[in-house]
Amino acid sequence: MDGMTPDLSGEAFRQHARDWLRDNVPAGFLADRPGYQPPNLAQCLDWEAAMHRAGLAGITWPKAYGGHGRTLREHLIANQEIGRMAIPESVGSIGKELAGPIILAIGTEEQKRRYLPAILEMREMWCQGFSEPEAGSDLAGLRTRAVKDGDGWRITGQKIWTSGAAKAKRCLLLARTGTVEDRHKGLALFAVPMDTPGIRVVPIQEINQKGSFCEVFFDDVRVEPEDTLGKPDEGWNAAIRVLSIERATNRMYRAWRFENELKHLIAACKQDEALRPLLEDGNYRQRIAATVTDIEMVKGHVEPVVEALVAGQSIGARGSLMKLHWSEAHQRFAALAIEMIGQASPDAPSFVMAAQKRFQEIYLQARAETIYAGTTEIQLGIIADRVLQLPKGK
Ligand SMILES: Cc1cc2nc3c(=O)[nH]c(=O)nc-3n(C[C@H](O)[C@H](O)[C@H](O)COP(=O)(O)OP(=O)(O)OC[C@H]3O[C@@H](n4cnc5c(N)ncnc54)[C@H](O)[C@@H]3O)c2cc1C
């Protein structure tokens, strides 16, 4: 691990993270600085691999699998520092934050040694093949079939909204080993190599032109026994575990990045004569102040979740509270930011024009935030059922 000592913890670890990020973020990577140039995929892969070598990814994973063997508190500290800087979103988060924890939980020793270091070193990007055209919120209705084929399986079906499938080397695939009527039972997880014959990836055009979404078609795809994760009927429990991890800990830096975005918006407004008066306007002042309280509330969800997980407690539906609050608040903020920055003077300084571009992207991306990892309505349903234990709705 570059320049780190094994006993570094707490504030010393924070200082290491802060110093390393300050000294190593490539020029042009920071979206809130002049000269920002969106990095390409190869640059993102190099950057994330470097972050791992510096001890800022794979923080809690055992050293035997390429991790750093630290605690979730240190994961939180690293994420707070990562969030404070406007660095690019992780391109490897499905591997690091969804597939990895599942493999650690139900993978064999051989699978952990084979898959996990490749994820952290950014040699293998993963995608998540859960949603289907008729099974999104109602994931238990999925129809992609896995049929036994000797010691392995044959997969046939269709996935949709598979982020990053065109670039991924492997797919964390949820498929049905039983009948559709079995619902939660008879679902299995697979780690399917994306270059297996019979897989067809079709990109979907997106509003932000990023081209990340795909449809993925599986036509009698052979999956070897060593790429089957857990038991054939263990898929649902493992999938639910993935989703609760996704809601609670995925991109833990979000609250701090949200704060960085708000500071960027205010800084940009101060630099333009048409925007400066908005900061004195009662309507905008109130909405900015409300955003600050939203940010503090999102932070206030993260920290107790980390403490509960460190103490070995189940976090239950708390991930839903956090996902709901962050996505709704961030969407409100994105609308505020675009409304404000859209009033910049035509000859505003380049810093303001760059901010305008950043907030346009955030605005478009925020539309999806109340949908992925479970929609707002689904989170509200979970909170009604599991937090409030209300009688089931009709
Ligand atoms: C940016 C983005 C990235 C994604 N990446 C992936 C990925 O990598 N892999 C993957 O597998 N999936 C991915 N998804 C898919 C995502 O998980 C689904 O879109 C989501 O689960 C909703 O499913 P759906 O789109 O089928 O909508 P539906 O389930 O059809 O829902 C349609 C509407 O009905 C509402 N609704 C549905 N059921 C209920 C209910 N019981 N009570 C109240 N309201 C209800 C929903 O809230 C929604 O408003 C991604 C989605 C987005 C937007």
Coordinates of C-alpha atoms and ligand atoms in Angstrom, one line a residue:
M1 CA 0.0 0.0 0.0
D2 CA 1.6 3.2 -1.2
G3 CA 3.1 5.1 1.8
M4 CA 0.7 3.7 4.4
T5 CA 1.5 2.0 7.7
P6 CA -0.7 -0.8 9.0
D7 CA -1.6 0.9 12.3
L8 CA -2.8 4.1 10.7
S9 CA -6.4 4.7 11.9
G10 CA -8.9 7.4 12.7
E11 CA -7.7 11.0 12.2
A12 CA -4.3 9.8 10.9
F13 CA -6.1 7.8 8.2
R14 CA -8.2 10.9 7.4
Q15 CA -5.1 13.0 7.0
H16 CA -3.5 10.3 4.8
A17 CA -6.6 10.2 2.6
R18 CA -6.8 14.0 2.4
D19 CA -3.1 14.5 1.6
W20 CA -3.0 11.7 -1.0
L21 CA -6.1 13.0 -2.8
R22 CA -4.7 16.5 -2.8
D23 CA -1.4 15.4 -4.2
N24 CA -2.6 12.8 -6.7
V25 CA -5.8 13.9 -8.3
P26 CA -4.9 14.3 -12.0
A27 CA -5.0 17.9 -13.3
G28 CA -8.4 18.5 -15.0
F29 CA -10.3 15.8 -12.9
L30 CA -12.0 18.2 -10.6
A31 CA -15.4 19.3 -11.9
D32 CA -15.5 22.5 -9.7
R33 CA -12.1 23.8 -10.9
P34 CA -11.1 25.8 -14.0
G35 CA -9.7 23.5 -16.7
Y36 CA -12.0 20.6 -15.9
Q37 CA -11.8 17.9 -18.6
P38 CA -14.1 14.9 -18.2
P39 CA -11.8 11.9 -18.0
N40 CA -12.2 8.9 -20.4
L41 CA -12.7 5.4 -19.3
A42 CA -9.0 4.4 -19.3
Q43 CA -8.1 7.5 -17.2
C44 CA -10.9 6.5 -14.7
L45 CA -9.7 3.0 -14.5
D46 CA -6.1 4.1 -13.8
W47 CA -7.3 6.6 -11.2
E48 CA -9.4 4.1 -9.3
A49 CA -6.6 1.5 -9.4
A50 CA -4.3 4.2 -7.9
M51 CA -6.8 5.0 -5.2
H52 CA -6.9 1.3 -4.3
R53 CA -3.1 1.1 -4.1
A54 CA -3.2 4.2 -1.8
G55 CA -5.6 2.4 0.5
L56 CA -8.7 4.3 -0.5
A57 CA -10.7 1.4 -2.0
G58 CA -11.3 -2.2 -0.9
I59 CA -10.8 -0.7 2.6
T60 CA -12.8 -3.3 4.6
W61 CA -12.0 -6.3 2.4
P62 CA -9.5 -8.9 3.8
K63 CA -5.9 -8.5 2.7
A64 CA -6.0 -12.1 1.4
Y65 CA -8.3 -10.9 -1.4
G66 CA -6.4 -7.6 -2.2
G67 CA -8.2 -5.5 0.4
H68 CA -6.8 -3.4 3.2
G69 CA -8.4 -5.2 6.2
R70 CA -9.7 -2.0 7.8
T71 CA -13.0 -1.1 9.4
L72 CA -16.1 0.4 7.9
R73 CA -15.4 3.6 10.0
E74 CA -12.2 4.0 7.9
H75 CA -14.3 3.4 4.7
L76 CA -16.6 6.2 5.9
I77 CA -13.6 8.5 6.5
A78 CA -12.1 7.8 3.1
N79 CA -15.6 8.5 1.5
Q80 CA -15.9 11.8 3.4
E81 CA -12.6 12.9 1.9
I82 CA -13.5 11.6 -1.6
G83 CA -16.9 13.3 -1.4
R84 CA -15.4 16.7 -0.5
M85 CA -13.6 16.8 -3.9
A86 CA -15.4 16.9 -7.2
I87 CA -13.6 13.9 -8.6
P88 CA -15.4 11.6 -11.1
E89 CA -18.0 9.1 -10.0
S90 CA -16.6 5.6 -9.6
V91 CA -16.8 3.5 -12.7
G92 CA -16.1 0.3 -10.7
S93 CA -18.7 0.7 -8.0
I94 CA -20.9 -2.3 -9.1
G95 CA -17.9 -4.6 -8.6
K96 CA -16.6 -2.9 -5.5
E97 CA -19.9 -2.2 -3.7
L98 CA -22.4 -4.8 -5.0
A99 CA -20.6 -7.9 -6.5
G100 CA -17.7 -7.8 -4.1
P101 CA -19.7 -7.9 -0.8
I102 CA -21.9 -10.7 -2.2
I103 CA -18.9 -12.7 -3.2
L104 CA -17.4 -12.2 0.2
A105 CA -20.7 -13.4 1.8
I106 CA -21.5 -16.4 -0.4
G107 CA -18.5 -17.1 -2.7
T108 CA -16.1 -20.0 -2.4
E109 CA -12.5 -19.4 -1.3
E110 CA -11.4 -20.0 -4.9
Q111 CA -14.0 -17.4 -6.2
K112 CA -12.9 -14.8 -3.7
R113 CA -9.2 -15.2 -4.7
R114 CA -10.1 -15.1 -8.4
Y115 CA -12.7 -12.3 -8.6
L116 CA -11.9 -9.8 -5.8
P117 CA -8.3 -8.6 -6.6
A118 CA -9.3 -8.1 -10.3
I119 CA -12.2 -5.9 -9.1
L120 CA -10.0 -3.7 -6.9
E121 CA -7.2 -3.5 -9.4
M122 CA -9.8 -2.4 -12.0
R123 CA -8.9 -5.2 -14.3
E124 CA -12.5 -6.4 -14.4
M125 CA -15.5 -4.2 -14.4
W126 CA -18.9 -5.8 -13.4
C127 CA -22.4 -5.1 -14.3
Q128 CA -25.6 -6.0 -12.4
G129 CA -28.1 -8.1 -14.4
F130 CA -31.2 -8.0 -12.1
S131 CA -33.9 -5.9 -13.8
E132 CA -36.0 -7.2 -16.7
P133 CA -38.7 -5.6 -18.9
E134 CA -41.4 -7.1 -16.7
A135 CA -39.5 -7.2 -13.4
G136 CA -38.0 -4.0 -11.9
S137 CA -39.7 -3.1 -8.6
D138 CA -41.2 -6.6 -8.6
L139 CA -37.9 -8.3 -9.0
A140 CA -39.3 -11.6 -7.8
G141 CA -41.2 -11.7 -11.1
L142 CA -38.1 -12.2 -13.1
R143 CA -38.2 -14.7 -16.0
T144 CA -34.6 -15.3 -17.1
R145 CA -34.2 -19.1 -16.9
A146 CA -31.2 -21.1 -15.7
V147 CA -31.5 -24.7 -16.6
K148 CA -29.1 -27.4 -15.3
D149 CA -26.5 -28.5 -18.0
G150 CA -24.3 -31.2 -16.6
D151 CA -22.2 -29.6 -13.8
G152 CA -23.1 -26.1 -15.0
W153 CA -26.1 -24.1 -16.2
R154 CA -27.6 -22.7 -19.4
I155 CA -29.2 -19.2 -19.3
T156 CA -31.9 -17.8 -21.5
G157 CA -33.7 -14.5 -21.1
Q158 CA -33.4 -10.7 -21.2
K159 CA -32.1 -8.1 -18.8
I160 CA -32.6 -4.3 -19.1
W161 CA -31.2 -1.1 -17.7
T162 CA -27.9 -2.9 -17.1
S163 CA -25.5 -0.1 -16.4
G164 CA -22.1 -0.4 -17.9
A165 CA -22.8 -3.8 -19.6
A166 CA -21.0 -2.8 -22.8
K167 CA -17.8 -2.2 -20.8
A168 CA -18.2 -5.0 -18.2
K169 CA -16.1 -8.2 -18.1
R170 CA -18.6 -9.9 -15.8
C171 CA -22.3 -9.8 -15.0
L172 CA -23.7 -10.4 -11.5
L173 CA -26.8 -12.2 -12.9
L174 CA -29.9 -13.2 -11.1
A175 CA -31.8 -16.0 -12.9
R176 CA -34.6 -18.4 -12.2
T177 CA -33.9 -22.0 -11.5
G178 CA -37.5 -22.8 -10.6
T179 CA -40.8 -21.6 -12.1
V180 CA -42.1 -18.0 -12.2
E181 CA -44.8 -19.0 -9.7
D182 CA -42.0 -19.9 -7.2
R183 CA -41.4 -16.1 -6.9
H184 CA -38.6 -15.7 -4.3
K185 CA -37.7 -19.3 -4.3
G186 CA -35.6 -20.9 -7.0
L187 CA -33.5 -17.9 -7.9
A188 CA -29.7 -18.2 -8.3
L189 CA -26.8 -15.8 -8.7
F190 CA -24.1 -16.2 -11.3
A191 CA -20.9 -14.4 -12.2
V192 CA -21.2 -14.6 -16.0
P193 CA -18.2 -13.6 -18.2
M194 CA -19.6 -11.1 -20.7
D195 CA -17.7 -12.6 -23.6
T196 CA -19.5 -16.0 -23.3
P197 CA -21.1 -17.0 -26.7
G198 CA -24.8 -16.3 -26.7
I199 CA -24.7 -12.9 -24.9
R200 CA -25.8 -9.8 -26.9
V201 CA -25.4 -6.3 -25.5
V202 CA -27.6 -3.5 -27.0
P203 CA -26.9 0.0 -25.7
I204 CA -29.8 2.3 -24.9
Q205 CA -29.7 6.0 -25.9
E206 CA -29.8 8.2 -22.8
I207 CA -30.8 11.8 -22.2
N208 CA -27.3 12.6 -20.9
Q209 CA -25.7 10.9 -23.9
K210 CA -23.5 8.8 -21.6
G211 CA -24.5 5.5 -23.3
S212 CA -24.2 3.5 -20.1
F213 CA -27.5 1.6 -20.1
C214 CA -27.9 -1.6 -22.0
E215 CA -30.3 -4.4 -22.8
V216 CA -28.6 -7.7 -22.4
F217 CA -29.9 -10.8 -24.2
F218 CA -28.9 -14.3 -23.1
D219 CA -29.4 -17.1 -25.6
D220 CA -28.6 -20.5 -24.2
V221 CA -25.5 -19.2 -22.5
R222 CA -23.4 -21.8 -20.8
V223 CA -22.2 -20.9 -17.3
E224 CA -19.5 -23.0 -15.7
P225 CA -19.9 -24.4 -12.2
E226 CA -17.0 -22.2 -10.9
D227 CA -19.0 -19.1 -11.9
T228 CA -22.1 -20.1 -9.9
L229 CA -22.4 -18.0 -6.7
G230 CA -23.9 -19.8 -3.7
K231 CA -26.6 -22.4 -3.8
P232 CA -29.2 -22.6 -6.6
D233 CA -32.0 -21.3 -4.2
E234 CA -29.8 -18.8 -2.4
G235 CA -30.2 -16.1 -5.0
W236 CA -33.1 -14.1 -3.5
N237 CA -31.6 -13.7 -0.1
A238 CA -28.3 -12.8 -1.6
A239 CA -30.0 -10.3 -4.0
I240 CA -31.9 -8.7 -1.1
R241 CA -28.6 -8.4 0.7
V242 CA -27.1 -6.7 -2.4
L243 CA -30.0 -4.2 -2.5
S244 CA -29.9 -3.4 1.2
I245 CA -26.1 -2.9 0.9
E246 CA -26.6 -0.8 -2.2
R247 CA -29.1 1.5 -0.5
A248 CA -27.1 1.9 2.7
T249 CA -23.4 1.9 1.8
N250 CA -23.0 2.3 -2.0
R251 CA -21.2 5.5 -2.9
M252 CA -21.0 6.5 0.8
Y253 CA -19.5 9.8 -0.2
R254 CA -22.8 11.1 -1.5
A255 CA -23.7 13.5 1.3
W256 CA -20.2 15.1 1.2
R257 CA -20.3 15.3 -2.6
F258 CA -23.7 16.9 -2.3
E259 CA -22.1 19.5 0.0
N260 CA -19.3 20.1 -2.5
E261 CA -22.0 20.7 -5.2
L262 CA -23.8 23.3 -3.0
K263 CA -20.5 25.1 -2.3
H264 CA -19.7 25.1 -6.0
L265 CA -23.1 26.6 -6.8
I266 CA -22.7 29.4 -4.3
A267 CA -19.1 30.1 -5.4
A268 CA -20.3 30.3 -9.0
C269 CA -23.1 32.7 -8.1
K270 CA -20.7 35.0 -6.3
Q271 CA -18.6 35.3 -9.5
D272 CA -21.3 36.5 -11.9
E273 CA -23.1 39.8 -11.6
A274 CA -26.4 38.3 -12.8
L275 CA -26.3 35.5 -10.2
R276 CA -24.9 37.5 -7.2
P277 CA -28.3 39.1 -6.4
L278 CA -29.9 35.7 -6.3
L279 CA -28.0 35.0 -3.1
E280 CA -29.8 38.0 -1.5
D281 CA -33.2 36.8 -2.7
G282 CA -35.4 35.4 0.1
N283 CA -36.8 32.6 -2.0
Y284 CA -33.3 31.3 -3.0
R285 CA -31.8 31.9 0.4
Q286 CA -34.5 29.7 2.0
R287 CA -34.1 26.9 -0.6
I288 CA -30.3 27.0 -0.1
A289 CA -30.7 26.8 3.7
A290 CA -33.2 23.9 3.2
T291 CA -30.5 22.2 1.1
V292 CA -28.0 22.5 4.0
T293 CA -30.4 20.9 6.4
D294 CA -31.0 18.1 3.8
I295 CA -27.3 17.5 3.5
E296 CA -26.9 17.3 7.3
M297 CA -29.8 14.9 7.5
V298 CA -28.2 12.6 4.8
K299 CA -24.9 12.7 6.8
G300 CA -27.0 11.9 9.9
H301 CA -28.3 8.7 8.2
V302 CA -24.9 7.5 7.2
E303 CA -23.0 7.7 10.4
P304 CA -25.4 5.6 12.6
V305 CA -25.6 3.0 9.8
V306 CA -21.8 2.7 9.9
E307 CA -21.8 2.4 13.7
A308 CA -24.5 -0.3 13.6
L309 CA -22.7 -2.3 10.9
V310 CA -19.4 -2.0 12.9
A311 CA -21.2 -3.3 16.0
G312 CA -22.4 -6.3 13.9
Q313 CA -26.1 -5.2 14.0
S314 CA -28.5 -5.6 11.2
I315 CA -29.5 -2.2 9.6
G316 CA -32.9 -3.4 8.6
A317 CA -34.8 -0.8 6.6
R318 CA -32.4 2.1 7.5
G319 CA -30.9 1.9 4.0
S320 CA -34.3 2.8 2.6
L321 CA -34.6 5.9 4.8
M322 CA -31.2 7.1 3.6
K323 CA -31.7 6.2 -0.1
L324 CA -35.1 7.9 -0.1
H325 CA -33.9 11.1 1.7
W326 CA -30.7 11.5 -0.4
S327 CA -32.4 10.9 -3.8
E328 CA -35.4 13.2 -3.2
A329 CA -33.2 16.0 -1.6
H330 CA -30.6 15.7 -4.3
Q331 CA -33.3 16.0 -7.0
R332 CA -34.7 19.1 -5.4
F333 CA -31.2 20.6 -5.2
A334 CA -30.5 19.8 -8.8
A335 CA -33.7 21.7 -9.8
L336 CA -32.7 24.6 -7.7
A337 CA -29.1 24.7 -9.1
I338 CA -30.3 24.6 -12.7
E339 CA -32.9 27.3 -12.0
M340 CA -30.2 29.6 -10.5
I341 CA -27.2 28.9 -12.7
G342 CA -29.5 29.2 -15.8
Q343 CA -29.8 32.9 -15.0
A344 CA -26.1 33.6 -15.6
S345 CA -25.0 36.5 -17.8
P346 CA -24.3 35.5 -21.4
D347 CA -20.7 36.7 -20.9
A348 CA -20.3 35.0 -17.4
P349 CA -16.7 34.0 -16.4
S350 CA -15.5 30.6 -17.6
F351 CA -15.8 29.3 -14.0
V352 CA -19.5 30.0 -14.1
M353 CA -20.0 28.5 -17.6
A354 CA -18.2 25.3 -16.3
A355 CA -20.5 25.2 -13.3
Q356 CA -23.5 25.5 -15.6
K357 CA -22.3 22.4 -17.5
R358 CA -21.7 20.5 -14.3
F359 CA -25.2 21.3 -13.0
Q360 CA -26.9 20.5 -16.3
E361 CA -25.3 17.0 -16.0
I362 CA -26.3 16.7 -12.3
Y363 CA -29.9 17.7 -13.2
L364 CA -30.2 15.0 -15.8
Q365 CA -28.6 12.4 -13.7
A366 CA -30.7 13.3 -10.7
R367 CA -33.9 12.2 -12.6
A368 CA -32.7 8.6 -12.3
E369 CA -31.7 8.8 -8.6
T370 CA -35.3 8.3 -7.4
I371 CA -35.6 5.2 -9.6
Y372 CA -32.4 3.1 -9.4
A373 CA -31.7 0.9 -6.4
G374 CA -35.4 0.9 -5.8
T375 CA -37.9 3.7 -6.6
T376 CA -39.2 6.3 -4.1
E377 CA -42.5 4.5 -3.9
I378 CA -40.8 1.2 -3.1
Q379 CA -38.7 2.8 -0.3
L380 CA -41.9 4.3 1.1
G381 CA -43.6 0.9 1.0
I382 CA -40.6 -0.7 2.8
I383 CA -40.7 2.1 5.5
A384 CA -44.5 1.7 5.9
D385 CA -44.1 -2.1 6.3
R386 CA -40.9 -2.5 8.2
V387 CA -40.2 0.7 10.1
L388 CA -43.8 1.6 11.0
Q389 CA -45.3 -1.9 10.7
L390 CA -48.5 -0.5 9.2
P391 CA -51.1 -2.9 8.1
K392 CA -50.5 -4.1 4.5
G393 CA -52.0 -1.8 1.8
K394 CA -54.5 -3.1 -0.7
Ligands
LIG1 C1 -29.8 5.1 -13.8 C2 -30.3 3.7 -13.6 C3 -29.4 2.7 -13.5 C4 -29.9 1.4 -13.3 N1 -28.9 0.4 -13.3 C5 -29.4 -0.9 -13.2 C6 -28.4 -2.0 -13.3 O1 -27.2 -1.8 -13.4 N2 -28.9 -3.2 -13.2 C7 -30.2 -3.5 -13.0 O2 -30.5 -4.7 -12.8 N3 -31.1 -2.5 -12.9 C8 -30.7 -1.2 -13.1 N4 -31.7 -0.2 -13.1 C9 -33.1 -0.5 -13.0 C10 -33.8 -0.2 -11.7 O3 -33.5 -1.1 -10.7 C11 -35.3 -0.2 -12.1 O4 -35.6 0.8 -13.0 C12 -36.1 0.0 -10.8 O5 -36.0 -1.1 -10.0 C13 -37.6 0.3 -11.2 O6 -38.1 -0.8 -12.0 P1 -38.8 -0.5 -13.4 O7 -38.0 0.5 -14.2 O8 -39.2 -1.8 -14.0 O9 -40.2 0.3 -13.0 P2 -41.5 -0.4 -12.5 O10 -41.2 -1.4 -11.4 O11 -42.3 -0.8 -13.6 O12 -42.2 0.9 -11.8 C14 -42.9 1.9 -12.5 C15 -43.6 2.8 -11.5 O13 -44.5 2.1 -10.7 C16 -44.2 2.3 -9.3 N5 -44.4 1.1 -8.6 C17 -44.0 -0.1 -8.9 N6 -44.4 -1.0 -8.0 C18 -45.0 -0.3 -7.0 C19 -45.6 -0.6 -5.7 N7 -45.6 -1.9 -5.3 N8 -46.1 0.4 -5.0 C20 -46.1 1.7 -5.4 N9 -45.6 2.0 -6.6 C21 -45.0 1.1 -7.4 C22 -42.7 2.7 -9.3 O14 -42.3 3.4 -8.1 C23 -42.5 3.5 -10.6 O15 -42.9 4.8 -10.4 C24 -31.2 1.1 -13.2 C25 -32.2 2.2 -13.3 C26 -31.7 3.4 -13.5 C27 -32.7 4.5 -13.6

